[in-house]
Amino acid sequence: MQRTLGTCYYPEHWREEIWEDDAKRMAQTGLSWVRIGEFAWSRIETTPGQLQWEWLDRAIQTLVSADLKVVLGTPTATPPRWMVDRHPDMFALDQNGQIRGFGSRRHYCFSHEGYRAECRRIVQLLAERYGPGDQIAAWQTDNEYGCHDTTVSYSTAARHAFVNWLRDRYGDDISALNKAWGNVFWSMEYDRFEQIDLPNLTVTEANPAHTQAFRRFSSDQVISFNKEQVDILRAHSDAPIAHNYMGRVTDFDHHKIGADLDIASWDSYPLGFLEDRVGATPDDQRRYARQGDPDFQAFHHDLYRAVGRGRWWVMEQQPGPVNWAPYNPAPLPGMVRFWTWEAFAHGAETVCYFRWRQAPFAQEQLHAGLLRPDSADAPALEEARQVAEELTEAPSAAVAQAPVALIFDYDAEWAWQVQPHGAGLSYFDLVMDHYRALRRLGLTIDIVPPTQTDFTGYALILAPGLIHMADELRQALEGAEGQVLLGPRSGARDADFNIPTTTLPPAIDGLDVRVIAVESLRPDMPVALAQVPENSTGPSTSAPPGTVGKYMEMLEGTAAPVLQTADGRPVAVSNGSTTYCAGWLDATGLERLLTHLCATAALPVQRMPDGVRTRKTATEEFWFNHLAKPTDSPVGVLPPAAVVRRPIDND
Ligand code: GAL
C-alpha cells in the first residue's frame, strides 16, 4: 500500500487565475490528492435546475493537469438557500422542538423525503457528468455525517419514518412492541403504531427501550441516506467511495456505513479535540495544548481502520490553529509532521491537510491552512514537504494483525447514554480507558466491530461495557483462543433493553459468575482495591493498588477472584481464559489487570515512559514523544515532536 499526502481545496473560494499556480504548488509540495466540491452546491446549481458545470470542469482539469488525483465530494451537507424555500420543513428539530435552520451547514433532516430526493438528483447529475472517464480518482459522500449534533432529529418526517421502522421491526404487531418494551409500566401501552411519538418532550425520562429504538432508527437513517448516494455513484463510476467521519461522533453505526463504502476516512484535529472531545483534565489540557492527547488520535486511527475494513485515510488533518475549540493554540513545531507519521504508523493510506489556503472570509477565517490568506507559505507547508520527502524512503507499508483486539460497539454507546446509571458514565470513556492502559503497556491494538466472529491470532480480546451482546459474538468469545476480558455491564440487557432474567448477566458458558446487583459511585467515593487477591493467583504489586470508581457490580458464582476490593469483594474473576471485571477500574487497577492477563497470555508488555507511545506495522516499529520536552525512552532520548521509525527484524 502506497503512503500519500493531499489537501482540501475550494476552487470556488478563489479567483480562477490562481488555480493553476495553486495546483502547481500542491504538486511541488509533494501532495498527490486534492479533495474538492463538498460544499459547492450553490455554485453548481445556482437556481433550481440551472446547472453551472463549466467552472467545476475547469477546476478539475487544472488539478488533474498538475498530476493531482481528485476526490470529489457530493455537496449534500450544504443545501443552498433556494432549497429551503422548496422544502420549508426539511430542517432537523432539536430535542426541544427548535428548528436547526439555514445560515451555516448540515441544516437537513435525514428523514425528509423531499430533501433525500434532491440529494439523489444532484448526486445522479454529478455521477453522470464525472463518473465516466478517469478524472475523478475517489468520491466522498456528503461531509461529516453527525457533525454539529445532526444525526438525531425530532421532526415530523422523523416521526413518520420511525413509526414505519418500528412497524417493520415488530412485524406490524403492536402487542409485540408493548411486550418487548414493557409498556404495561406506567400505562404506556399503545393500540396502534401511529400513536407512537418520538421520545422527547416527555414529563420525565421516556422508556429506555423507546429511546434506544429511536437511536437505532436515527443511525439507520444515516446509513440509508449514504447508501442512496453510494448506489448512484457506483452505477456510473469505478472510483472508490469514502466518507469523512469525525472524532468521538458516535451517533450512527460507523461499522454499518463502512460496509457500504470502500474507504473510511476521518478528520483529525488533535488540538481542537483536547478539551471537549477528549475531556482532558485541566492539567493535561495544558501539558498537551500544542501536541494533542497521546491516545485520542491513535484510537480513531485504529477505529477507522476497522470501519474501513483495512482501507482508511485522514481526510482532514489540522495544519495549525483551528477556529472552533474553546482555545486554539498553534501546534509545537514538528507536530504536523508528527501527526502525519502517527497516522501512517496506524496504517493510513493518505493524509490530507485541511485546508490548502486560509479563507479570509466567513466562519473559518481563523482556521490555519497550508498557505496564509495572502498565499505565502504557512508553517505547516514546510512540514508537509518534509513528510513528502521522507516518504520517498518509506513509500509503502503493510499493516499486521495486532496481538490485542478491542471491541467498539456503537449500539452499546447509545445504550450507556440512554441509561448511564450514574452522572457522566460513558461507554466511550470506558473503552478509551482500556485503550489508554493497553498503550501505556506498549501494545499494538486492533479495534474490531461487535460483528467480529473470528478472533484467531489474538492473544488478548477486550469487550468492556457491551451492554447487549449478540449470540454470535458471545459464542465467538466463548470459543476464542486468547484471554478474554468482559465487563462491566456485559450482556446486561437483551435486544429490547430488558434485564435478562432466565440467566443473569453476563451468561458466558464456562464462566461461573452472575451479576446480582449494581451501583454507581459518586466521584468522591472510589473503593480501594486489595494489594493482592486472597488466592494470590492474580496480579500483585508493591505500588498503590488502585481503585474501582464510578460503577460497580455485586457478583455471585465460583469463578476465581483476580482482583478484589480491600474489604474482600470480588472485582475481577476468571474461569480458564475468560475474565469478568465487575467495576470501572482506575488507571492503576486496569494496568494491573491487563498486565496479569498479558502475562497469562504470554504477551510481552513494555511500560511506556510518560507521554511516549509505540506502534508496530508489519515491518516497522514507531516511537512517538507526545510531550513538549525531551524524554528518555527505550530507543534513546526523544526530543519534543520526535518520531522514530525503525525496521523490525522479523527473523
Ligand atoms: C471539519 C469540517 C471542515 C472544516 C473543519 C474545520 O469538521 O469537515 O469542513 O469545517 O472541520 O476544522
XYZ file of C-alpha atoms and ligand atoms in Angstrom:
663
model
C 0.000 0.000 0.000
C 1.354 3.413 -1.039
C 1.506 6.211 1.517
C 0.420 9.531 0.055
C -0.461 13.103 1.032
C -3.153 15.507 -0.072
C -5.098 18.637 0.764
C -8.632 20.040 0.793
C -9.228 22.765 -1.748
C -12.144 25.055 -2.529
C -11.678 26.398 -6.081
C -14.993 28.259 -5.710
C -13.371 30.389 -2.983
C -10.599 31.733 -5.196
C -10.129 33.675 -8.420
C -9.784 31.292 -11.303
C -6.451 32.904 -12.290
C -4.725 31.411 -9.259
C -5.962 27.819 -9.616
C -3.105 26.756 -11.840
C -0.463 28.148 -9.552
C -2.169 26.533 -6.544
C -2.187 23.168 -8.306
C 1.482 23.534 -9.227
C 2.441 24.379 -5.659
C 0.467 21.403 -4.307
C 2.350 19.075 -6.628
C 5.685 20.737 -5.813
C 4.985 20.216 -2.113
C 4.695 16.501 -2.816
C 0.917 16.230 -2.440
C -0.867 13.690 -4.647
C -4.533 14.164 -3.691
C -6.891 17.097 -3.626
C -10.430 16.936 -2.262
C -12.908 19.416 -3.695
C -16.574 20.199 -4.120
C -18.209 19.075 -0.902
C -19.744 22.472 -0.110
C -20.216 23.827 -3.636
C -23.896 23.140 -4.298
C -24.865 26.843 -4.560
C -22.248 27.301 -7.308
C -23.076 24.071 -9.158
C -26.824 24.690 -9.150
C -27.274 28.425 -8.809
C -31.063 28.243 -9.015
C -33.174 25.093 -9.155
C -32.313 23.195 -12.312
C -29.725 25.768 -13.519
C -26.514 23.708 -13.609
C -23.163 25.522 -13.878
C -20.671 22.779 -14.552
C -18.107 24.697 -16.571
C -16.189 26.171 -13.660
C -16.007 22.760 -11.980
C -14.904 21.130 -15.245
C -12.089 23.672 -15.492
C -11.105 23.296 -11.844
C -10.899 19.513 -12.143
C -8.963 19.806 -15.391
C -6.494 22.245 -13.818
C -5.848 19.926 -10.874
C -5.589 16.786 -12.988
C -3.199 18.562 -15.371
C -0.871 19.156 -12.428
C -0.866 15.382 -11.811
C -3.103 15.625 -8.788
C -5.735 12.991 -8.064
C -9.144 14.449 -7.351
C -11.545 13.364 -4.597
C -14.924 14.829 -5.486
C -17.366 15.388 -2.637
C -21.136 15.253 -3.045
C -22.403 18.660 -1.852
C -25.314 17.447 0.245
C -24.067 18.792 3.602
C -24.805 22.337 2.399
C -28.182 22.672 0.692
C -28.434 26.143 -0.896
C -30.938 28.758 0.274
C -33.361 28.081 -2.578
C -33.623 24.505 -1.363
C -35.185 25.546 1.913
C -37.753 27.611 0.016
C -38.696 24.477 -1.879
C -38.739 22.335 1.270
C -39.510 24.609 4.217
C -39.868 21.611 6.543
C -36.567 19.938 5.607
C -34.787 21.047 8.783
C -33.928 18.855 11.712
C -35.616 19.724 15.027
C -33.683 19.513 18.259
C -34.902 17.774 21.383
C -36.867 20.867 22.417
C -38.567 21.065 19.058
C -36.463 24.030 17.876
C -35.648 24.291 14.167
C -31.983 23.980 13.239
C -32.160 26.469 10.421
C -30.295 27.932 7.462
C -27.121 30.031 7.780
C -24.348 27.542 8.415
C -24.380 23.905 7.277
C -25.905 20.447 7.831
C -29.383 22.041 8.017
C -31.319 18.983 6.964
C -33.194 16.084 8.491
C -32.078 12.634 7.309
C -35.721 11.519 7.211
C -37.059 14.285 4.959
C -38.144 12.516 1.771
C -38.171 15.703 -0.320
C -34.579 16.546 0.602
C -33.481 12.967 0.050
C -34.918 13.148 -3.464
C -32.959 16.384 -4.078
C -29.792 14.643 -2.889
C -30.361 11.690 -5.208
C -30.920 14.153 -8.045
C -27.710 16.161 -7.523
C -25.618 13.035 -6.940
C -27.048 11.485 -10.100
C -26.091 14.619 -12.063
C -22.566 14.637 -10.607
C -22.140 10.917 -11.221
C -23.327 11.153 -14.821
C -21.021 14.075 -15.554
C -17.863 12.949 -13.763
C -18.317 9.206 -13.256
C -17.271 8.071 -16.737
C -13.619 8.694 -17.592
C -10.787 8.796 -15.119
C -10.698 12.372 -13.885
C -12.182 11.511 -10.508
C -9.936 9.187 -8.516
C -12.226 8.898 -5.482
C -15.542 10.189 -4.141
C -16.579 11.482 -0.774
C -20.248 11.283 0.246
C -21.608 14.393 1.987
C -19.360 15.779 4.758
C -19.036 14.584 8.342
C -22.389 12.941 8.995
C -23.425 13.785 12.515
C -21.224 16.888 12.801
C -22.810 19.646 14.913
C -25.090 17.072 16.528
C -27.145 16.435 13.412
C -27.853 12.692 13.419
C -30.884 12.759 15.678
C -33.856 14.861 14.596
C -37.257 15.229 16.247
C -39.086 16.379 13.111
C -42.449 15.217 11.805
C -40.629 13.459 8.966
C -38.516 11.595 11.506
C -41.613 10.579 13.452
C -43.333 9.113 10.384
C -40.209 7.232 9.397
C -39.709 5.989 12.967
C -43.239 4.607 13.138
C -42.623 2.680 9.916
C -39.279 1.461 11.191
C -40.967 0.136 14.348
C -43.728 -1.475 12.349
C -41.070 -3.389 10.404
C -39.112 -4.346 13.475
C -42.117 -5.676 15.367
C -43.828 -7.383 12.426
C -46.675 -4.850 12.444
C -47.758 -6.282 15.810
C -48.327 -3.562 18.405
C -48.750 -6.026 21.245
C -45.300 -7.440 20.427
C -43.868 -3.924 20.800
C -45.786 -3.294 24.042
C -44.475 -6.534 25.493
C -40.901 -6.024 24.289
C -40.748 -2.521 25.757
C -42.586 -3.333 28.976
C -45.198 -0.674 28.248
C -47.518 -2.011 30.941
C -45.251 0.004 33.273
C -46.895 3.447 33.821
C -49.786 2.520 31.434
C -47.695 3.316 28.375
C -49.352 0.702 26.155
C -50.266 1.637 22.579
C -53.205 0.441 20.453
C -51.665 1.379 17.114
C -48.195 2.167 15.773
C -49.409 5.631 14.658
C -49.778 6.633 18.315
C -46.054 6.346 18.981
C -44.321 9.701 19.378
C -40.628 10.448 19.414
C -39.095 10.090 22.883
C -38.680 13.837 23.531
C -40.839 16.343 25.403
C -41.962 13.702 27.900
C -42.541 14.732 31.522
C -39.757 12.615 32.940
C -37.478 10.191 31.097
C -39.035 8.174 28.295
C -38.913 4.383 28.380
C -35.254 3.439 27.690
C -36.449 0.799 25.205
C -38.250 3.568 23.290
C -35.236 5.880 23.334
C -32.788 3.141 22.340
C -35.077 2.135 19.462
C -35.106 5.774 18.332
C -31.303 5.941 18.496
C -31.054 2.775 16.365
C -33.581 4.184 13.917
C -31.686 7.507 13.698
C -28.490 5.626 12.884
C -30.256 3.578 10.225
C -31.484 6.803 8.589
C -27.882 7.980 8.124
C -26.915 4.608 6.710
C -29.738 4.546 4.165
C -29.127 8.207 3.223
C -25.494 7.381 2.491
C -26.378 4.167 0.683
C -28.605 6.038 -1.765
C -25.623 8.162 -2.806
C -23.293 5.180 -2.967
C -25.633 3.212 -5.235
C -25.879 6.117 -7.664
C -22.122 6.750 -7.723
C -21.338 3.065 -8.245
C -23.710 2.876 -11.203
C -21.537 5.462 -13.009
C -18.032 5.164 -11.601
C -15.453 2.587 -10.565
C -13.588 5.022 -8.314
C -13.545 4.163 -4.602
C -16.018 5.930 -2.315
C -15.163 7.347 1.090
C -16.851 9.339 3.803
C -15.033 11.601 6.265
C -16.032 10.667 9.817
C -15.129 12.576 12.960
C -13.528 12.207 16.376
C -15.891 10.957 19.043
C -19.006 11.279 16.940
C -20.844 8.090 17.756
C -24.495 8.783 16.941
C -24.616 6.412 13.984
C -23.103 2.997 13.454
C -19.918 3.661 11.518
C -19.231 -0.059 11.121
C -22.505 -0.428 9.205
C -21.932 2.585 6.979
C -18.350 1.481 6.410
C -19.621 -1.771 4.944
C -21.209 0.236 2.097
C -18.050 2.254 1.359
C -14.562 1.444 0.072
C -12.511 3.725 2.292
C -13.069 5.079 5.792
C -11.558 8.461 6.440
C -11.686 10.817 9.381
C -10.952 14.412 10.218
C -8.235 14.708 12.807
C -7.914 17.911 14.852
C -5.683 16.900 17.786
C -5.582 20.332 19.442
C -9.193 21.201 18.709
C -10.394 17.955 20.329
C -8.397 18.206 23.544
C -10.900 19.944 25.788
C -14.369 18.993 24.547
C -13.927 15.622 22.862
C -11.077 14.118 24.862
C -12.349 15.613 28.086
C -8.744 16.018 29.227
C -8.156 17.263 32.775
C -7.063 20.921 33.031
C -3.507 19.690 33.731
C -3.443 17.543 30.619
C -5.027 20.296 28.557
C -2.046 22.448 29.482
C 0.542 19.672 29.106
C -0.709 18.620 25.674
C -2.018 22.007 24.483
C 0.332 22.107 21.475
C 0.647 18.348 20.823
C -2.770 16.829 21.468
C -3.739 13.836 23.577
C -1.327 10.877 23.252
C -4.097 8.310 22.634
C -7.153 10.028 21.156
C -5.907 10.259 17.564
C -4.403 6.780 17.746
C -7.735 5.384 18.964
C -9.579 6.853 15.994
C -6.910 5.691 13.566
C -7.438 2.152 14.849
C -11.220 2.556 14.919
C -11.410 3.799 11.345
C -9.039 1.090 10.130
C -11.767 -1.286 11.376
C -14.583 0.796 9.863
C -12.748 0.863 6.519
C -12.045 -2.866 6.754
C -8.376 -2.088 6.276
C -8.570 0.925 3.920
C -8.541 4.258 5.675
C -7.327 7.859 5.338
C -7.125 11.033 7.292
C -9.243 13.263 5.039
C -8.609 16.407 7.082
C -5.508 16.939 9.207
C -5.173 20.017 11.406
C -2.343 22.158 9.969
C -2.167 24.922 12.594
C -4.601 26.651 14.966
C -8.286 25.924 14.313
C -11.092 28.395 14.954
C -13.667 26.323 16.799
C -12.273 24.988 20.088
C -12.506 26.870 23.392
C -8.804 27.795 22.979
C -6.876 27.468 19.726
C -3.109 27.352 20.222
C -0.639 26.705 17.432
C 0.958 23.256 17.291
C 4.505 22.804 18.511
C 6.916 22.978 15.558
C 7.074 19.478 14.086
C 3.626 18.343 15.223
C 2.006 18.452 11.786
C 4.699 16.078 10.563
C 4.319 14.023 13.755
C 0.536 13.615 13.356
C 1.031 12.594 9.739
C 3.521 9.873 10.646
C 1.334 8.737 13.522
C -1.483 8.121 11.033
C 0.885 6.197 8.756
C 2.053 4.131 11.718
C -1.563 3.050 12.186
C -1.917 2.103 8.532
C -3.325 5.236 6.857
C -3.017 5.271 3.078
C -3.364 9.015 2.744
C -3.247 12.087 4.939
C -4.848 15.270 3.540
C -4.332 18.637 5.194
C -7.338 20.849 5.820
C -7.130 23.277 4.146
C -4.886 24.466 1.327
C -5.280 28.194 1.968
C -6.730 30.011 4.967
C -10.006 31.708 3.988
C -10.155 35.454 4.665
C -13.967 35.358 4.860
C -16.841 33.640 6.672
C -16.920 31.233 9.595
C -13.424 29.762 9.401
C -11.330 32.930 8.910
C -9.213 31.984 11.905
C -8.547 28.430 10.724
C -4.981 27.931 9.513
C -4.172 26.326 6.179
C -1.011 25.224 4.426
C -0.960 28.723 2.928
C -1.684 32.031 4.621
C -4.591 34.146 3.309
C -2.018 36.146 1.289
C -0.826 32.881 -0.313
C 2.566 32.859 1.411
C 3.643 29.540 2.968
C 2.158 28.898 6.421
C 4.404 26.881 8.802
C 2.658 23.572 8.078
C 3.576 23.658 4.389
C 7.236 23.005 5.146
C 6.306 20.101 7.427
C 4.115 18.571 4.733
C 7.004 18.953 2.278
C 9.307 17.238 4.754
C 6.931 14.262 5.109
C 6.666 14.042 1.313
C 10.453 13.806 1.126
C 10.594 11.235 3.909
C 8.005 9.156 2.087
C 10.449 8.613 -0.737
C 12.398 6.492 1.788
C 9.292 4.786 3.207
C 6.756 4.886 0.400
C 4.617 1.950 1.416
C 3.526 -0.057 4.415
C 1.750 -3.218 5.363
C -0.412 -3.429 8.446
C -0.070 -6.596 10.505
C -2.785 -8.030 12.736
C -2.215 -6.757 16.262
C -1.948 -9.146 19.232
C -4.806 -7.353 21.021
C -8.406 -6.868 19.853
C -10.647 -4.266 21.493
C -14.324 -4.317 20.519
C -16.066 -0.996 19.878
C -19.858 -1.121 19.582
C -21.934 1.958 18.690
C -25.115 0.315 19.975
C -23.500 -0.020 23.408
C -22.526 3.660 23.321
C -26.182 4.653 22.809
C -27.378 2.250 25.493
C -24.987 3.772 28.056
C -26.180 7.249 27.031
C -29.813 6.193 27.349
C -29.233 4.654 30.775
C -25.853 5.688 32.225
C -26.947 4.870 35.785
C -24.538 7.493 37.134
C -23.713 11.060 36.087
C -21.233 11.128 33.217
C -20.817 7.355 32.850
C -19.909 6.833 29.217
C -19.128 3.710 27.229
C -16.748 5.685 25.015
C -14.762 6.752 28.091
C -14.716 3.185 29.419
C -13.347 1.854 26.132
C -10.852 4.746 25.937
C -9.617 3.894 29.453
C -8.905 0.325 28.293
C -7.239 1.591 25.125
C -5.017 4.001 27.058
C -3.997 1.281 29.515
C -3.029 -1.025 26.647
C -0.994 1.748 25.017
C 0.799 2.527 28.260
C 1.859 -1.128 28.204
C 3.375 -0.598 24.755
C 0.851 -2.782 22.928
C -0.298 -2.519 19.316
C -4.091 -2.758 19.131
C -6.777 -3.627 16.606
C -10.210 -2.203 17.238
C -12.843 -4.604 15.933
C -16.615 -4.386 15.412
C -19.104 -6.324 17.559
C -19.911 -8.414 14.493
C -16.410 -9.929 14.553
C -16.705 -13.683 14.896
C -13.146 -14.761 14.153
C -10.613 -13.928 16.855
C -7.893 -16.244 15.569
C -4.436 -14.917 16.353
C -5.466 -12.504 19.121
C -3.691 -13.194 22.405
C -5.967 -10.803 24.255
C -9.544 -9.758 23.460
C -11.265 -6.949 25.344
C -15.010 -6.382 25.314
C -15.730 -3.821 28.036
C -19.219 -2.447 28.530
C -21.005 -4.396 25.776
C -24.388 -3.981 27.352
C -26.166 -6.062 24.743
C -24.213 -8.961 23.251
C -25.468 -10.726 20.159
C -25.411 -14.526 20.402
C -22.845 -14.798 17.574
C -20.392 -12.589 19.448
C -20.982 -14.420 22.712
C -20.239 -17.734 21.018
C -17.182 -16.338 19.252
C -15.793 -15.081 22.566
C -16.580 -18.366 24.283
C -14.583 -20.180 21.617
C -11.685 -17.704 21.354
C -8.142 -18.955 21.907
C -6.849 -15.818 23.604
C -7.530 -14.339 27.025
C -10.950 -12.645 27.005
C -11.834 -9.731 29.287
C -15.516 -8.809 29.650
C -17.399 -6.352 31.796
C -18.587 -4.275 33.421
C -22.195 -4.360 32.134
C -21.520 -7.063 29.505
C -24.742 -8.722 28.408
C -26.658 -6.639 30.931
C -29.635 -6.038 28.594
C -31.387 -8.035 25.909
C -32.032 -6.591 22.429
C -35.093 -4.710 23.752
C -33.358 -3.167 26.749
C -34.635 -5.573 29.391
C -32.529 -7.238 32.092
C -32.205 -10.936 31.167
C -33.864 -12.946 33.923
C -33.537 -16.567 32.818
C -29.776 -16.396 33.238
C -28.376 -13.314 34.930
C -25.589 -11.469 33.056
C -23.020 -11.949 31.688
C -24.204 -15.514 30.838
C -20.961 -16.764 29.306
C -20.534 -20.511 29.004
C -17.765 -21.756 31.242
C -17.660 -18.595 33.379
C -19.472 -19.188 36.644
C -20.426 -15.661 37.595
C -23.714 -13.747 37.815
C -24.255 -10.024 38.345
C -26.821 -9.867 41.148
C -26.859 -6.098 41.823
C -25.259 -2.901 40.532
C -24.426 0.507 41.974
C -22.945 3.707 40.617
C -20.494 5.645 42.754
C -20.018 9.344 43.392
C -16.681 10.663 42.080
C -15.574 11.180 45.685
C -16.251 7.609 46.831
C -13.822 5.307 44.983
C -13.415 1.851 46.509
C -9.815 0.758 47.212
C -8.530 -2.469 45.686
C -6.676 -5.029 47.775
C -2.929 -5.263 47.257
C -3.040 -8.966 46.425
C -6.156 -11.082 45.956
C -6.809 -13.707 48.617
C -5.996 -16.716 46.479
C -2.870 -14.825 45.256
C -3.121 -16.081 41.665
C -3.836 -12.568 40.489
C -1.609 -9.567 39.917
C 0.329 -8.352 42.917
C 2.201 -5.104 43.172
C 4.031 -3.011 45.681
C 2.679 0.135 44.018
C -0.645 1.655 45.185
C -3.218 -0.978 44.297
C -5.750 1.247 42.507
C -9.466 1.733 42.930
C -12.876 0.981 41.480
C -14.876 4.143 40.864
C -17.983 5.303 39.032
C -19.711 1.939 38.724
C -19.599 -1.407 40.474
C -21.461 -4.712 40.368
C -22.034 -7.372 43.005
C -21.131 -10.864 41.829
C -22.195 -14.371 42.710
C -20.528 -17.584 41.497
C -17.440 -19.713 41.803
C -15.109 -18.028 39.283
C -11.729 -17.311 40.890
C -11.051 -13.739 42.056
C -8.209 -11.979 40.252
C -8.794 -8.545 41.775
C -10.695 -7.759 44.964
C -11.585 -4.697 46.953
C -9.646 -4.059 50.165
C -12.669 -5.387 52.082
C -12.765 -8.606 50.084
C -15.452 -8.113 47.399
C -14.561 -9.714 44.064
C -13.908 -7.177 41.289
C -12.384 -9.306 38.540
C -12.961 -13.061 38.400
C -11.758 -15.746 35.983
C -12.590 -19.207 34.788
C -9.965 -20.515 32.386
C -9.235 -17.908 29.748
C -12.303 -15.742 30.440
C -12.234 -12.907 32.950
C -15.137 -10.707 34.013
C -14.490 -7.301 35.528
C -17.362 -6.015 37.662
C -16.321 -2.391 38.022
C -14.816 0.667 36.403
C -11.150 0.405 37.343
C -8.880 3.420 37.581
C -5.678 3.542 35.502
C -3.675 1.641 38.120
C -6.251 -1.084 38.589
C -6.700 -1.533 34.882
C -2.982 -1.725 34.276
C -2.646 -4.376 36.996
C -5.413 -6.459 35.496
C -4.136 -6.128 31.921
C -0.542 -6.853 32.946
C -1.773 -10.031 34.611
C -3.808 -11.076 31.552
C -0.893 -10.351 29.209
C 1.398 -12.477 31.376
C -1.169 -15.294 31.278
C -1.363 -14.916 27.500
C 2.473 -14.852 27.232
C 2.180 -11.455 25.565
C 5.209 -9.271 26.376
C 4.486 -5.759 27.622
C 6.787 -2.776 27.928
C 5.724 0.055 30.240
C 5.930 3.334 28.304
C 7.584 6.394 29.819
C 5.147 9.259 30.383
C 3.978 10.672 27.018
C 5.789 8.056 24.922
C 3.875 5.659 22.683
C 4.934 2.936 20.267
C 3.267 1.005 17.456
C 4.272 -1.692 15.011
C 3.323 -2.243 11.372
C 4.294 -5.496 9.652
C 7.807 -4.238 9.040
C 8.381 -1.157 11.182
C 8.346 -0.053 14.776
C 7.397 3.558 15.545
C 8.121 5.598 18.663
C 6.489 8.941 19.413
C 7.167 11.541 22.107
C 3.931 13.423 22.807
C 5.491 15.676 25.437
C 6.589 19.266 24.869
C 10.020 18.410 26.324
C 12.726 15.809 25.646
C 12.246 12.464 27.357
C 14.094 9.211 27.843
C 12.709 6.194 26.063
C 13.773 2.634 25.269
C 15.061 3.962 21.927
C 17.073 6.822 23.429
C 16.310 10.437 24.259
C 13.361 11.677 22.212
C 13.109 15.430 21.600
C 9.636 17.077 21.538
C 7.578 16.035 18.485
C 10.034 13.188 17.825
C 9.062 10.325 15.547
C 11.395 7.336 15.373
C 10.808 4.744 12.666
C 12.892 1.558 12.726
C 12.684 -1.608 10.684
C 11.543 -4.672 12.646
C 13.799 -7.627 12.456
C 11.192 -10.295 11.668
C 13.649 -13.209 11.916
C -14.281 19.808 9.813
C -15.087 20.028 8.545
C -14.433 21.045 7.639
C -13.998 22.242 8.421
C -13.070 21.799 9.518
C -12.526 22.944 10.336
O -15.064 19.306 10.839
O -15.252 18.839 7.830
O -15.336 21.420 6.636
O -15.116 22.889 8.944
O -13.775 20.963 10.378
O -11.669 22.469 11.324
